[in-house]
CSV table of N, CA and C in Angstrom, one decimal:
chain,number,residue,atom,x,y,z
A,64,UNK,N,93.3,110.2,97.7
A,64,UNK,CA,94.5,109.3,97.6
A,64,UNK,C,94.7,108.8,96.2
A,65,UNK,N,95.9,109.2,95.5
A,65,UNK,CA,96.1,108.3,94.6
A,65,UNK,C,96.1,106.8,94.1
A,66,UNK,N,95.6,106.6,93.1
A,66,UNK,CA,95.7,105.1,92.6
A,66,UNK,C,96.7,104.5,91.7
A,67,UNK,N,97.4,104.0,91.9
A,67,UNK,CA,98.3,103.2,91.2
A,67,UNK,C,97.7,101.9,90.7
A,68,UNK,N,98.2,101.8,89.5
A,68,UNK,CA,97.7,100.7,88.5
A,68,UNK,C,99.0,100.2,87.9
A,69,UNK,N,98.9,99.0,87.5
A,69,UNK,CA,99.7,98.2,86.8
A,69,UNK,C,99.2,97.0,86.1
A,70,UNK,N,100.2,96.3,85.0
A,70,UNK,CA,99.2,95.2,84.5
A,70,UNK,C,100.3,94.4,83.6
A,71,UNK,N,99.5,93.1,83.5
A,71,UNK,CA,101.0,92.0,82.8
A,71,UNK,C,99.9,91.3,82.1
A,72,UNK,N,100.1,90.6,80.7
A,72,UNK,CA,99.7,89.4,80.1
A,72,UNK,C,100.3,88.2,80.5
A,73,UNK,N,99.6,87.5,80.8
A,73,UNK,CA,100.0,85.8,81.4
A,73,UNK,C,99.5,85.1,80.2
A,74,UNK,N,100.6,84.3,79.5
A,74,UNK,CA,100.3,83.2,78.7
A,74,UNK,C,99.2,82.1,79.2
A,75,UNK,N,98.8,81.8,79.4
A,75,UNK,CA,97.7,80.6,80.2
A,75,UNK,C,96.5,80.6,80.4
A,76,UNK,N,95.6,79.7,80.8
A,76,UNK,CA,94.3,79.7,80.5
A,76,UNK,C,93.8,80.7,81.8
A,77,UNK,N,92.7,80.9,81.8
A,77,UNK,CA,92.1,81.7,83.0
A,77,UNK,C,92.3,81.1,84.3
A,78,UNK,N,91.7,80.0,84.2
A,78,UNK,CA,91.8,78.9,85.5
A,78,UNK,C,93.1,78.8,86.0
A,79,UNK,N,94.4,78.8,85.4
A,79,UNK,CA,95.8,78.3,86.0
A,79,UNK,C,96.2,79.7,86.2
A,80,UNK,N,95.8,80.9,85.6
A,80,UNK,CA,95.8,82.1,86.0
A,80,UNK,C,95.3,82.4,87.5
A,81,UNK,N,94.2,82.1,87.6
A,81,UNK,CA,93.5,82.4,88.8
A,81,UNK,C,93.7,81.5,90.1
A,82,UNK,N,94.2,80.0,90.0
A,82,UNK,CA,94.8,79.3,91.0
A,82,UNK,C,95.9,79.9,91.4
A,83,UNK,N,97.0,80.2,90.6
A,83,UNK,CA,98.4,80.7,90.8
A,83,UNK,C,98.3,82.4,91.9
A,84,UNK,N,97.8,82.7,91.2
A,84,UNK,CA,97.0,83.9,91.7
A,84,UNK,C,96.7,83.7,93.3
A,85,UNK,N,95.6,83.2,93.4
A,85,UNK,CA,94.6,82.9,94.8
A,85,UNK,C,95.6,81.9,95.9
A,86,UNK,N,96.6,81.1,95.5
A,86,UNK,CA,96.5,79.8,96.1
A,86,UNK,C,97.8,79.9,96.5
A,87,UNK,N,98.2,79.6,98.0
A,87,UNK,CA,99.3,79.4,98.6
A,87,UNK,C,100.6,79.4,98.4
A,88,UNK,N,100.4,77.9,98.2
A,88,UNK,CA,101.2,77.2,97.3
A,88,UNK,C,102.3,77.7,96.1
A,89,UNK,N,101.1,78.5,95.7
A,89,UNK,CA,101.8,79.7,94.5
A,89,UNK,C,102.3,80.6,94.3
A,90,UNK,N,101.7,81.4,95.6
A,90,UNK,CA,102.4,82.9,95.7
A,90,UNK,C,103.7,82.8,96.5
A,91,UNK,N,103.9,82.2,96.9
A,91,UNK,CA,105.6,81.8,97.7
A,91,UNK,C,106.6,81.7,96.5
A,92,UNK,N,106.4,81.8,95.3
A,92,UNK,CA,106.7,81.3,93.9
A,92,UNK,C,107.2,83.0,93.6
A,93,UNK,N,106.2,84.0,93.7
A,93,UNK,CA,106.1,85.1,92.5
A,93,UNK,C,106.3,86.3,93.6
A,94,UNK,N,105.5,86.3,94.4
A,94,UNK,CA,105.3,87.4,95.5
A,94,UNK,C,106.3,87.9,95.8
A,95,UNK,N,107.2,88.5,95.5
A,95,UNK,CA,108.3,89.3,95.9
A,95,UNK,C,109.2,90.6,94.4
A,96,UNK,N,109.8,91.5,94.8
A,96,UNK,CA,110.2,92.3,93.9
A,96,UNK,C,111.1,92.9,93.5
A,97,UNK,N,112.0,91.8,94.0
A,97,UNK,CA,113.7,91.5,93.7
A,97,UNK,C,114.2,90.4,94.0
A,98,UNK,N,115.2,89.8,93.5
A,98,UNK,CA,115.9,88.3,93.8
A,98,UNK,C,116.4,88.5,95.1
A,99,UNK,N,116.3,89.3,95.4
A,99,UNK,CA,117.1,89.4,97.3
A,99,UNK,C,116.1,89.0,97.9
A,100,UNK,N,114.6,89.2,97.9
A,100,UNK,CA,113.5,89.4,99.1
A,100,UNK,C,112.5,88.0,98.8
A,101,UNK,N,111.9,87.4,99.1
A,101,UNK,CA,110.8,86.4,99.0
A,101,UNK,C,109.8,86.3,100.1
A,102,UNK,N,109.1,85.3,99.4
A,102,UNK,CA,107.6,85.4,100.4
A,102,UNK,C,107.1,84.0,100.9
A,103,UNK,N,108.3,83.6,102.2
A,103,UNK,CA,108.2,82.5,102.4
A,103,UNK,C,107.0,81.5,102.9
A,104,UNK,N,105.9,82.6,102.8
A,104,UNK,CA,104.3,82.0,103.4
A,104,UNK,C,103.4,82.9,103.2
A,105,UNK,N,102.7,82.0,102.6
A,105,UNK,CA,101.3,82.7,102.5
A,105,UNK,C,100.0,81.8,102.5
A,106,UNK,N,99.0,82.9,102.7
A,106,UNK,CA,97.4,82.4,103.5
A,106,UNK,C,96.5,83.3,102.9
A,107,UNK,N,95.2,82.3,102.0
A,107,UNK,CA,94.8,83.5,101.7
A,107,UNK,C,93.2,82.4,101.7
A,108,UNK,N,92.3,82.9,102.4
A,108,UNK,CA,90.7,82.6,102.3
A,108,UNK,C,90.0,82.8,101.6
A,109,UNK,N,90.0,82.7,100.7
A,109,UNK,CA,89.5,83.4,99.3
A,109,UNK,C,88.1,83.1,99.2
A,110,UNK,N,87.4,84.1,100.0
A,110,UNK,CA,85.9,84.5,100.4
A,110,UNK,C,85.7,85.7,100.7
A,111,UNK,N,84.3,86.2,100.4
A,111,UNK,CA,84.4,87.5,101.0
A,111,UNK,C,84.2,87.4,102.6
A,112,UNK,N,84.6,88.4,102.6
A,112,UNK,CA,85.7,88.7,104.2
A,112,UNK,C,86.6,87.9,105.1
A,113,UNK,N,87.4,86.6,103.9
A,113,UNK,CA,88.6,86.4,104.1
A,113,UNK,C,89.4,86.8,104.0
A,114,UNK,N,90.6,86.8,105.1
A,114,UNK,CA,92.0,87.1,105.4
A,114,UNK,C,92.7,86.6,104.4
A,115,UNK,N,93.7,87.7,103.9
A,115,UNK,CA,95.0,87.2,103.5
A,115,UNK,C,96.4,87.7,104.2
A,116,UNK,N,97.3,86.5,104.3
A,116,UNK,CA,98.3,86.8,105.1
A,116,UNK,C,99.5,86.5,104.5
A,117,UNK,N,100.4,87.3,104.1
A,117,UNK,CA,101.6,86.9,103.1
A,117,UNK,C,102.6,87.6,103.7
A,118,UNK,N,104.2,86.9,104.3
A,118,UNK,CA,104.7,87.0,104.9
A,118,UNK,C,106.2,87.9,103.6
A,119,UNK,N,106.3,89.1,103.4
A,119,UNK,CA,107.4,89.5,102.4
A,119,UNK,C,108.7,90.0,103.6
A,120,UNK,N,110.1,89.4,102.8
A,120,UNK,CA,110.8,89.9,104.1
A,120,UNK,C,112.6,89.8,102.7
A,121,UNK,N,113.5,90.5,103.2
A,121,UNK,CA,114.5,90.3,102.7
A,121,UNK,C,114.8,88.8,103.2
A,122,UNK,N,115.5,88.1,101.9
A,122,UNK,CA,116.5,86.7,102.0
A,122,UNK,C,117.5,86.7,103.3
A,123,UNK,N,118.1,87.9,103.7
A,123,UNK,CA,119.3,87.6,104.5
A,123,UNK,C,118.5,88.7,106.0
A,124,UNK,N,117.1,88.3,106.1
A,124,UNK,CA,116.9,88.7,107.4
A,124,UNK,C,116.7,90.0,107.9
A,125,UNK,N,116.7,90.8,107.0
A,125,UNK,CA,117.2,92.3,107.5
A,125,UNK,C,116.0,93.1,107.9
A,126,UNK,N,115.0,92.7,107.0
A,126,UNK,CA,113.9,93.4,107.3
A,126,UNK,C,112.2,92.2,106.3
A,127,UNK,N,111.1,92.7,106.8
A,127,UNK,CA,110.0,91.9,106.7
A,127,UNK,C,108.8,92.3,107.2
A,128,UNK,N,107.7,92.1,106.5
A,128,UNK,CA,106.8,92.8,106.9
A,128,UNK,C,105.4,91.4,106.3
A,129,UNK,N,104.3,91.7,107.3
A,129,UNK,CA,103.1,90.9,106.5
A,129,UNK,C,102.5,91.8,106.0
A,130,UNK,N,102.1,91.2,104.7
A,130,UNK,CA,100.9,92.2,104.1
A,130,UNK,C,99.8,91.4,104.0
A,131,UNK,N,98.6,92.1,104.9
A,131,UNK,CA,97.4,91.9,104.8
A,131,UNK,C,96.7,92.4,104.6
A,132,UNK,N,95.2,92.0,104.6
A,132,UNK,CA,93.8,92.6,104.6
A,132,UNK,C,92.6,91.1,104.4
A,133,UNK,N,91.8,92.2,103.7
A,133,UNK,CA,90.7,91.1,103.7
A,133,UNK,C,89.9,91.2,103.0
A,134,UNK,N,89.2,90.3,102.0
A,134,UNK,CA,88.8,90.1,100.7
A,134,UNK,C,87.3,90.8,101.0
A,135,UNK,N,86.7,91.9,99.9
A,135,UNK,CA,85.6,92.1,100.2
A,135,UNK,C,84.3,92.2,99.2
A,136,UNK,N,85.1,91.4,97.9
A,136,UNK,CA,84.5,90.8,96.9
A,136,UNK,C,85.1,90.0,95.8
A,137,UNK,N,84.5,88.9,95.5
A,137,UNK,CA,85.1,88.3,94.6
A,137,UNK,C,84.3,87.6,93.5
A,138,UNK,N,84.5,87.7,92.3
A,138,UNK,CA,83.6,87.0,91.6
A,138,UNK,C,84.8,86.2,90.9
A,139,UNK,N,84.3,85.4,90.7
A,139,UNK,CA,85.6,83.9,90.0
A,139,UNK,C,85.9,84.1,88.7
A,140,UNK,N,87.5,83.4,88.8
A,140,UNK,CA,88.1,84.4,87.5
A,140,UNK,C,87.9,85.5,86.8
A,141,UNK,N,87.8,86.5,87.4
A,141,UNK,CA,87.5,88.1,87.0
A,141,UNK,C,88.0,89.3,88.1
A,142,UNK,N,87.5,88.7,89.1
A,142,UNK,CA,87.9,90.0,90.1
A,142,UNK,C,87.8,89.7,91.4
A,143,UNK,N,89.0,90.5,92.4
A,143,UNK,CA,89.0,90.2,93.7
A,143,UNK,C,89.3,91.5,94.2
A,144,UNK,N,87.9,92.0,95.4
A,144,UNK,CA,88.7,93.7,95.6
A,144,UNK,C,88.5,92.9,97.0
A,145,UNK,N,89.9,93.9,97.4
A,145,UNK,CA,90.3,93.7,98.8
A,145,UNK,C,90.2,95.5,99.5
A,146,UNK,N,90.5,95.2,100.9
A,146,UNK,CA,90.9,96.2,101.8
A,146,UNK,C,92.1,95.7,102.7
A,147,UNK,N,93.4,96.8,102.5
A,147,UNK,CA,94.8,96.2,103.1
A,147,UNK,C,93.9,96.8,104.6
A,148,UNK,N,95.2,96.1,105.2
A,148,UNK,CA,94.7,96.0,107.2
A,148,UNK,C,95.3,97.5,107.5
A,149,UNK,N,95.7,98.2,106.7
A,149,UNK,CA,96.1,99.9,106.7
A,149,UNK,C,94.6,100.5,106.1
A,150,UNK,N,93.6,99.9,105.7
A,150,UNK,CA,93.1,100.6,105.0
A,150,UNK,C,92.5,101.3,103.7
A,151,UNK,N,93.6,100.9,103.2
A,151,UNK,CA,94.1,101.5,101.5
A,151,UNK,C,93.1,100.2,100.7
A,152,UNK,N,92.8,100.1,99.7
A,152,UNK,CA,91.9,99.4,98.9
A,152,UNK,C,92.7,98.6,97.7
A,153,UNK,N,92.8,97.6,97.3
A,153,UNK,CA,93.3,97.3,96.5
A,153,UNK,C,92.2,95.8,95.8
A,154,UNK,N,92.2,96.1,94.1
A,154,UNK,CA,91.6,95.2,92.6
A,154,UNK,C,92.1,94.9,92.1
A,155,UNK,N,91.7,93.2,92.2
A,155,UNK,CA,92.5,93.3,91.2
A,155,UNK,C,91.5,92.1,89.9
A,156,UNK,N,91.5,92.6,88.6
A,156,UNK,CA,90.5,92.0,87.7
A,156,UNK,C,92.0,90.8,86.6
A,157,UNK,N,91.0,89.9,86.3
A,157,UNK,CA,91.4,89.2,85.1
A,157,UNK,C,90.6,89.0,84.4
A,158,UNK,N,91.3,89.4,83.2
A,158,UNK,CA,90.4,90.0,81.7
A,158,UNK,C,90.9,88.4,80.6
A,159,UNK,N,90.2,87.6,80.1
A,159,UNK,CA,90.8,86.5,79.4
A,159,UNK,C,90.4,87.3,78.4
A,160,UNK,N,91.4,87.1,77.3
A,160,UNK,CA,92.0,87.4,75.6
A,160,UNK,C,92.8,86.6,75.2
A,161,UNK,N,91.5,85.4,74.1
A,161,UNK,CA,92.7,85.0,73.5
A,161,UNK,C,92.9,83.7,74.5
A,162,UNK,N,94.3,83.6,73.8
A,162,UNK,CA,94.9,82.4,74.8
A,162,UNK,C,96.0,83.1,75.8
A,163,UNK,N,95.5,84.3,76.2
A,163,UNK,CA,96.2,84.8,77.2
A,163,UNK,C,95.5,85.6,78.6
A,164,UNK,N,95.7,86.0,80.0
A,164,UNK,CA,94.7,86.6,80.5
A,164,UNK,C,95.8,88.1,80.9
A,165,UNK,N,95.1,89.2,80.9
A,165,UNK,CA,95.3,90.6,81.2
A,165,UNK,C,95.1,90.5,82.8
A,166,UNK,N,96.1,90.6,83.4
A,166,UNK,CA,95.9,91.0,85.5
A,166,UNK,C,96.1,92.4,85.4
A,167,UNK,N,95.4,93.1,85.6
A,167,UNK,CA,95.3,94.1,86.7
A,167,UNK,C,95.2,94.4,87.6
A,168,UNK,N,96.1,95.4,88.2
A,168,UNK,CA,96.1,95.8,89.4
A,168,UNK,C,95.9,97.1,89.6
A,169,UNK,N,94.8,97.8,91.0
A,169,UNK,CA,95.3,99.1,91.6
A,169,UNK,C,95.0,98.7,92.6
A,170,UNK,N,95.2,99.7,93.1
A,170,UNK,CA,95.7,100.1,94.7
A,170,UNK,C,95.7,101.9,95.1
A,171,UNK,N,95.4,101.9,96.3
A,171,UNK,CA,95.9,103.5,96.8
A,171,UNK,C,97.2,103.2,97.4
A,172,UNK,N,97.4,104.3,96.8
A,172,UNK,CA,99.1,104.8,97.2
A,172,UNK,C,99.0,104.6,98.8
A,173,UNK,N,100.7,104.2,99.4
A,173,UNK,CA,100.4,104.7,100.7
A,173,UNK,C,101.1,106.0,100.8
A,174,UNK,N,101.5,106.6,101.8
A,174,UNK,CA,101.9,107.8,101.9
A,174,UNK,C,103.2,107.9,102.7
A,175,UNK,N,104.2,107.0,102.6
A,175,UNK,CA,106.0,106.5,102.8
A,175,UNK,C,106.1,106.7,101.8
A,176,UNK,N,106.3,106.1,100.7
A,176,UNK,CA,107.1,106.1,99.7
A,176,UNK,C,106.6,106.8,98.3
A,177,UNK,N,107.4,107.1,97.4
A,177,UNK,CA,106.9,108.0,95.9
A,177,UNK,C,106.0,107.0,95.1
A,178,UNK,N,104.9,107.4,95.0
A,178,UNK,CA,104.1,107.1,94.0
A,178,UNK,C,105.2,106.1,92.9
A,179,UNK,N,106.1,106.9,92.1
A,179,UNK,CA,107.2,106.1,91.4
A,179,UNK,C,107.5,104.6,92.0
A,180,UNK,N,108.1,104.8,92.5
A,180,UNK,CA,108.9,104.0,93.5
A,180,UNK,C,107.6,102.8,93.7
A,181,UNK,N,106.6,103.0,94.4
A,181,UNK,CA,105.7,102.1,94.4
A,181,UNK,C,105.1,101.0,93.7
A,182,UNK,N,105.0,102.0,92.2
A,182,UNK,CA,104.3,101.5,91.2
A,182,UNK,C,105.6,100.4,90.4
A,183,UNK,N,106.5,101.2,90.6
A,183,UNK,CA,108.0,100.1,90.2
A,183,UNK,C,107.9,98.6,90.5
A,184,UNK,N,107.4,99.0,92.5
A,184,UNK,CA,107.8,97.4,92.8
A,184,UNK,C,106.5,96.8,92.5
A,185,UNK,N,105.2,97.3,92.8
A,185,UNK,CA,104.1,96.2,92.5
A,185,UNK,C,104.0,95.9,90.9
A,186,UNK,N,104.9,96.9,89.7
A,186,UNK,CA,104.9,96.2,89.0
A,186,UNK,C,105.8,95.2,88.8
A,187,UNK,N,107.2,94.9,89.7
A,187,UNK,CA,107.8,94.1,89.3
A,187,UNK,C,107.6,92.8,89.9
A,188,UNK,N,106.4,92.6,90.9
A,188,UNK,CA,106.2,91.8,91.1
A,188,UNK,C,104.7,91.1,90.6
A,189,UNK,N,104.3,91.9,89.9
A,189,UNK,CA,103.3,91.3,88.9
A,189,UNK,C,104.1,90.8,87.1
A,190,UNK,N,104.9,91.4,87.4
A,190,UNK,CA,105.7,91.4,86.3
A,190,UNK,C,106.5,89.1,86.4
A,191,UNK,N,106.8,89.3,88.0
A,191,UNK,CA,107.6,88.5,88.5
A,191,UNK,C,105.8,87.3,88.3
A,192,UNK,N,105.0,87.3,88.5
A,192,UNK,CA,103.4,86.2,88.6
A,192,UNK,C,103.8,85.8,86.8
A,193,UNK,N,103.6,86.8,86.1
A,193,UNK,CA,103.5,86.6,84.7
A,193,UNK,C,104.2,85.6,84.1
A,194,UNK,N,105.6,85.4,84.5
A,194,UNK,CA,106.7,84.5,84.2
A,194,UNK,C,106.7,83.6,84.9
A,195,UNK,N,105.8,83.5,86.2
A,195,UNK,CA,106.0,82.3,87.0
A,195,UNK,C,104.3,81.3,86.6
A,196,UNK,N,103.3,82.2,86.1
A,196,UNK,CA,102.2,81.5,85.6
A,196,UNK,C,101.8,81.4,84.3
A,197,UNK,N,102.9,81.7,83.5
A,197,UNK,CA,102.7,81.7,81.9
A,197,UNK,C,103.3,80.0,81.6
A,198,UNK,N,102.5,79.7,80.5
A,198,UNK,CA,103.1,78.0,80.0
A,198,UNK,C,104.5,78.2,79.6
């Protein structure tokens, strides 16, 4: 299975990096990968073998899906590898540089949509974290 990667510099310290990141409150903020769609809830236990539950859905109803899985390592401010509830594996590391931190992400491809196409939206929505957790 292919891996898809992506990556953003976030202006800010590690810590407001990694709350924004992990914490509820926050990802209802960034989690989505167009001004049409948002992510009106999210749940995330940030332990190993805690659930995460994030609710992504179009603004006008149309369509919506949860994306889950469940955390199955984490070491603080640096790295969270999960397993989605399909399966597929997804890391993700924060690298501090500087007065900035490097997010990375992969993931395995799923096998609906073009590799392209995929890597578009998870980067636009990492793209979308960076602007919402930069000072």
């Amino acid at each position: 299975m292919a891996i898809i990667r992506v990556k953003a510099k976030v202006k800010a310290d590690i810590k407001a990096v990694w709350n924004k990141w992990t914490k509820g409150e926050h990802v209802v903020h960034w989690n989505f990968a167009s001004q049409d769609w948002e992510c009106p809830q999210a749940e995330n236990d940030l332990k190993e073998k805690g659930i995460f539950d994030y609710r992504m859905q179009a603004k006008d109803g149309s369509f919506g899906f949860n994306f889950t899985g469940k955390h199955l390592r984490i070491v603080p401010f640096q790295l969270i590898e999960s397993e989605l509830d399909d399966g597929r594996s997804m890391k993700v590391s924060f690298e501090k540089q500087g007065n900035e931190v490097l997010v990375i992400e992969e993931f395995e491809a799923e096998s609906i949509n073009s590799i392209e196409l995929q890597k578009q939206g998870w980067q636009a929505i990492l793209d979308n974290f960076a602007k919402y957790a930069s000072n």
